[in-house]
Amino acid sequence: DSNLVVRPDVLTPGQNYAFVLTAESSTGAVGFQELLIETNRAPSGGLLTVLPIEGRAIETVFSVSTDGWTDEDQSDGFRYRFGYTLLGNDRYLQDFSPSPTTRAVLPQGPASTDHSYTLHVSILDALGGLSSTSTVVTVLPMEAELTQNSTRRLLSAAENVGDVLQTAQLVD
């Protein structure tokens, strides 16, 4: 048995390709088979919204949502993964899920970037097409007088958001 294997990301999304197999027998008879395919287009056209766009670490619950995505072959709905990039490291707020929204308490941004960093969403369609978009959020340090109550606030905020894993990210 022989298989034709095409490496990932070699074919252009949304393009048509023809694969032709030609064979010749030992008697010189020639035959061929042609297979036409169209590669999957990734979702497109969506936006990422974060409200508020500026807040404070531990104190502010950010609402993150995405909408406006289209995909011509979509039948089963999209899956969304929300995250952020802080100091070159990607962290995830929600792994691939059918929900286009999440709420999060975010860690403070680095002073070197005026406490700003990138929030992003990846959108996956039923056939594996993947797109992403991002926006910048500013997360200031908590107010000094709140620091003594930070553990209580952190646990309360994580409970309000409904995701204890986010607590671990903030304590990290």
GROMACS .gro file of C-alpha atoms in nm:
model
  172
    1ASP     CA    1   0.000   0.000   0.000
    2SER     CA    2   0.112   0.352  -0.081
    3ASN     CA    3  -0.033   0.673   0.054
    4LEU     CA    4  -0.011   1.030  -0.059
    5VAL     CA    5   0.063   1.251   0.241
    6VAL     CA    6   0.058   1.630   0.218
    7ARG     CA    7   0.234   1.816   0.497
    8PRO     CA    8   0.024   2.062   0.702
    9ASP     CA    9   0.015   2.424   0.582
   10VAL     CA   10   0.146   2.337   0.234
   11LEU     CA   11  -0.186   2.380   0.051
   12THR     CA   12  -0.347   2.725   0.042
   13PRO     CA   13  -0.687   2.748   0.217
   14GLY     CA   14  -0.982   2.793  -0.017
   15GLN     CA   15  -0.796   2.675  -0.328
   16ASN     CA   16  -0.880   2.390  -0.568
   17TYR     CA   17  -0.626   2.117  -0.631
   18ALA     CA   18  -0.620   1.822  -0.871
   19PHE     CA   19  -0.429   1.507  -0.785
   20VAL     CA   20  -0.369   1.277  -1.079
   21LEU     CA   21  -0.240   0.923  -1.048
   22THR     CA   22  -0.112   0.767  -1.367
   23ALA     CA   23  -0.014   0.402  -1.384
   24GLU     CA   24   0.133   0.187  -1.654
   25SER     CA   25   0.111  -0.190  -1.657
   26SER     CA   26   0.393  -0.422  -1.760
   27THR     CA   27   0.216  -0.463  -2.098
   28GLY     CA   28   0.218  -0.087  -2.162
   29ALA     CA   29  -0.148  -0.018  -2.084
   30VAL     CA   30  -0.190   0.324  -1.922
   31GLY     CA   31  -0.464   0.433  -1.686
   32PHE     CA   32  -0.522   0.731  -1.462
   33GLN     CA   33  -0.745   0.854  -1.184
   34GLU     CA   34  -0.803   1.218  -1.096
   35LEU     CA   35  -0.915   1.353  -0.758
   36LEU     CA   36  -1.031   1.716  -0.730
   37ILE     CA   37  -1.038   1.879  -0.386
   38GLU     CA   38  -1.102   2.222  -0.241
   39THR     CA   39  -0.918   2.305   0.078
   40ASN     CA   40  -1.104   2.440   0.379
   41ARG     CA   41  -1.112   2.815   0.435
   42ALA     CA   42  -1.060   2.928   0.791
   43PRO     CA   43  -1.323   3.147   0.960
   44SER     CA   44  -1.284   3.518   0.882
   45GLY     CA   45  -1.417   3.863   0.959
   46GLY     CA   46  -1.453   3.843   1.335
   47LEU     CA   47  -1.375   4.092   1.608
   48LEU     CA   48  -1.256   4.060   1.967
   49THR     CA   49  -1.413   4.290   2.225
   50VAL     CA   50  -1.292   4.344   2.582
   51LEU     CA   51  -1.487   4.547   2.836
   52PRO     CA   52  -1.353   4.740   3.008
   53ILE     CA   53  -1.036   4.794   2.803
   54GLU     CA   54  -0.855   4.912   3.116
   55GLY     CA   55  -0.883   4.786   3.472
   56ARG     CA   56  -0.695   4.675   3.780
   57ALA     CA   57  -0.540   4.339   3.861
   58ILE     CA   58  -0.764   4.123   4.084
   59GLU     CA   59  -1.027   4.399   4.115
   60THR     CA   60  -1.164   4.417   3.761
   61VAL     CA   61  -1.364   4.141   3.593
   62PHE     CA   62  -1.310   4.174   3.219
   63SER     CA   63  -1.580   4.057   2.976
   64VAL     CA   64  -1.420   3.914   2.664
   65SER     CA   65  -1.628   3.827   2.358
   66THR     CA   66  -1.594   3.765   1.988
   67ASP     CA   67  -1.846   3.781   1.705
   68GLY     CA   68  -1.885   3.843   1.335
   69TRP     CA   69  -1.704   3.528   1.220
   70THR     CA   70  -1.814   3.371   0.892
   71ASP     CA   71  -1.721   3.045   0.727
   72GLU     CA   72  -1.884   2.920   0.408
   73ASP     CA   73  -1.877   2.552   0.504
   74GLN     CA   74  -1.964   2.592   0.872
   75SER     CA   75  -2.238   2.362   0.991
   76ASP     CA   76  -2.150   2.258   1.346
   77GLY     CA   77  -2.057   2.593   1.500
   78PHE     CA   78  -1.725   2.737   1.596
   79ARG     CA   79  -1.508   2.665   1.898
   80TYR     CA   80  -1.325   2.950   2.071
   81ARG     CA   81  -1.008   2.969   2.281
   82PHE     CA   82  -0.938   3.292   2.469
   83GLY     CA   83  -0.600   3.383   2.609
   84TYR     CA   84  -0.336   3.647   2.655
   85THR     CA   85   0.033   3.695   2.589
   86LEU     CA   86   0.229   3.837   2.880
   87LEU     CA   87   0.608   3.876   2.868
   88GLY     CA   88   0.625   3.644   2.567
   89ASN     CA   89   0.424   3.363   2.729
   90ASP     CA   90   0.078   3.254   2.615
   91ARG     CA   91  -0.177   3.176   2.884
   92TYR     CA   92  -0.532   3.058   2.823
   93LEU     CA   93  -0.848   3.181   2.990
   94GLN     CA   94  -1.073   2.929   2.817
   95ASP     CA   95  -0.972   2.631   2.605
   96PHE     CA   96  -1.163   2.556   2.285
   97SER     CA   97  -1.530   2.581   2.376
   98PRO     CA   98  -1.855   2.661   2.191
   99SER     CA   99  -1.893   2.977   2.402
  100PRO     CA  100  -1.790   3.300   2.223
  101THR     CA  101  -1.761   3.482   2.558
  102THR     CA  102  -1.570   3.453   2.880
  103ARG     CA  103  -1.512   3.660   3.190
  104ALA     CA  104  -1.171   3.692   3.348
  105VAL     CA  105  -0.974   3.853   3.623
  106LEU     CA  106  -0.640   3.933   3.464
  107PRO     CA  107  -0.287   3.975   3.603
  108GLN     CA  108  -0.126   4.316   3.597
  109GLY     CA  109   0.065   4.414   3.286
  110PRO     CA  110   0.436   4.491   3.295
  111ALA     CA  111   0.538   4.847   3.380
  112SER     CA  112   0.768   4.843   3.074
  113THR     CA  113   0.460   4.840   2.846
  114ASP     CA  114   0.251   5.079   3.057
  115HIS     CA  115   0.075   4.771   3.202
  116SER     CA  116  -0.062   4.673   2.859
  117TYR     CA  117  -0.053   4.335   2.687
  118THR     CA  118  -0.232   4.135   2.418
  119LEU     CA  119  -0.556   3.941   2.461
  120HIS     CA  120  -0.633   3.697   2.178
  121VAL     CA  121  -0.896   3.456   2.057
  122SER     CA  122  -0.852   3.157   1.828
  123ILE     CA  123  -1.152   3.032   1.630
  124LEU     CA  124  -1.168   2.673   1.509
  125ASP     CA  125  -1.422   2.546   1.256
  126ALA     CA  126  -1.553   2.191   1.229
  127LEU     CA  127  -1.301   2.103   0.956
  128GLY     CA  128  -0.997   2.231   1.144
  129GLY     CA  129  -0.971   2.579   0.989
  130LEU     CA  130  -0.814   2.810   1.245
  131SER     CA  131  -0.812   3.191   1.265
  132SER     CA  132  -0.728   3.438   1.536
  133THR     CA  133  -0.749   3.803   1.625
  134SER     CA  134  -0.628   4.012   1.915
  135THR     CA  135  -0.657   4.340   2.100
  136VAL     CA  136  -0.460   4.521   2.368
  137VAL     CA  137  -0.579   4.552   2.728
  138THR     CA  138  -0.430   4.756   3.011
  139VAL     CA  139  -0.426   4.597   3.356
  140LEU     CA  140  -0.293   4.831   3.623
  141PRO     CA  141  -0.162   4.716   3.962
  142MET     CA  142  -0.415   4.678   4.241
  143GLU     CA  143  -0.458   4.976   4.463
  144ALA     CA  144  -0.214   4.966   4.758
  145GLU     CA  145  -0.480   4.963   5.031
  146LEU     CA  146  -0.635   4.653   4.875
  147THR     CA  147  -0.313   4.451   4.886
  148GLN     CA  148  -0.373   4.329   5.243
  149ASN     CA  149  -0.704   4.177   5.132
  150SER     CA  150  -0.566   4.043   4.802
  151THR     CA  151  -0.604   3.673   4.884
  152ARG     CA  152  -0.969   3.712   4.980
  153ARG     CA  153  -1.037   3.931   4.675
  154LEU     CA  154  -0.854   3.692   4.445
  155LEU     CA  155  -1.058   3.392   4.558
  156SER     CA  156  -1.380   3.591   4.547
  157ALA     CA  157  -1.306   3.720   4.196
  158ALA     CA  158  -1.224   3.370   4.072
  159GLU     CA  159  -1.549   3.243   4.221
  160ASN     CA  160  -1.743   3.526   4.051
  161VAL     CA  161  -1.587   3.438   3.718
  162GLY     CA  162  -1.651   3.069   3.781
  163ASP     CA  163  -1.302   2.948   3.699
  164VAL     CA  164  -1.065   2.851   3.978
  165LEU     CA  165  -0.789   2.786   3.720
  166GLN     CA  166  -0.773   3.160   3.665
  167THR     CA  167  -0.683   3.200   4.031
  168ALA     CA  168  -0.375   2.988   3.972
  169GLN     CA  169  -0.276   3.207   3.676
  170LEU     CA  170  -0.300   3.521   3.886
  171VAL     CA  171  -0.095   3.375   4.170
  172ASP     CA  172   0.167   3.243   3.926
   0.00000   0.00000   0.00000
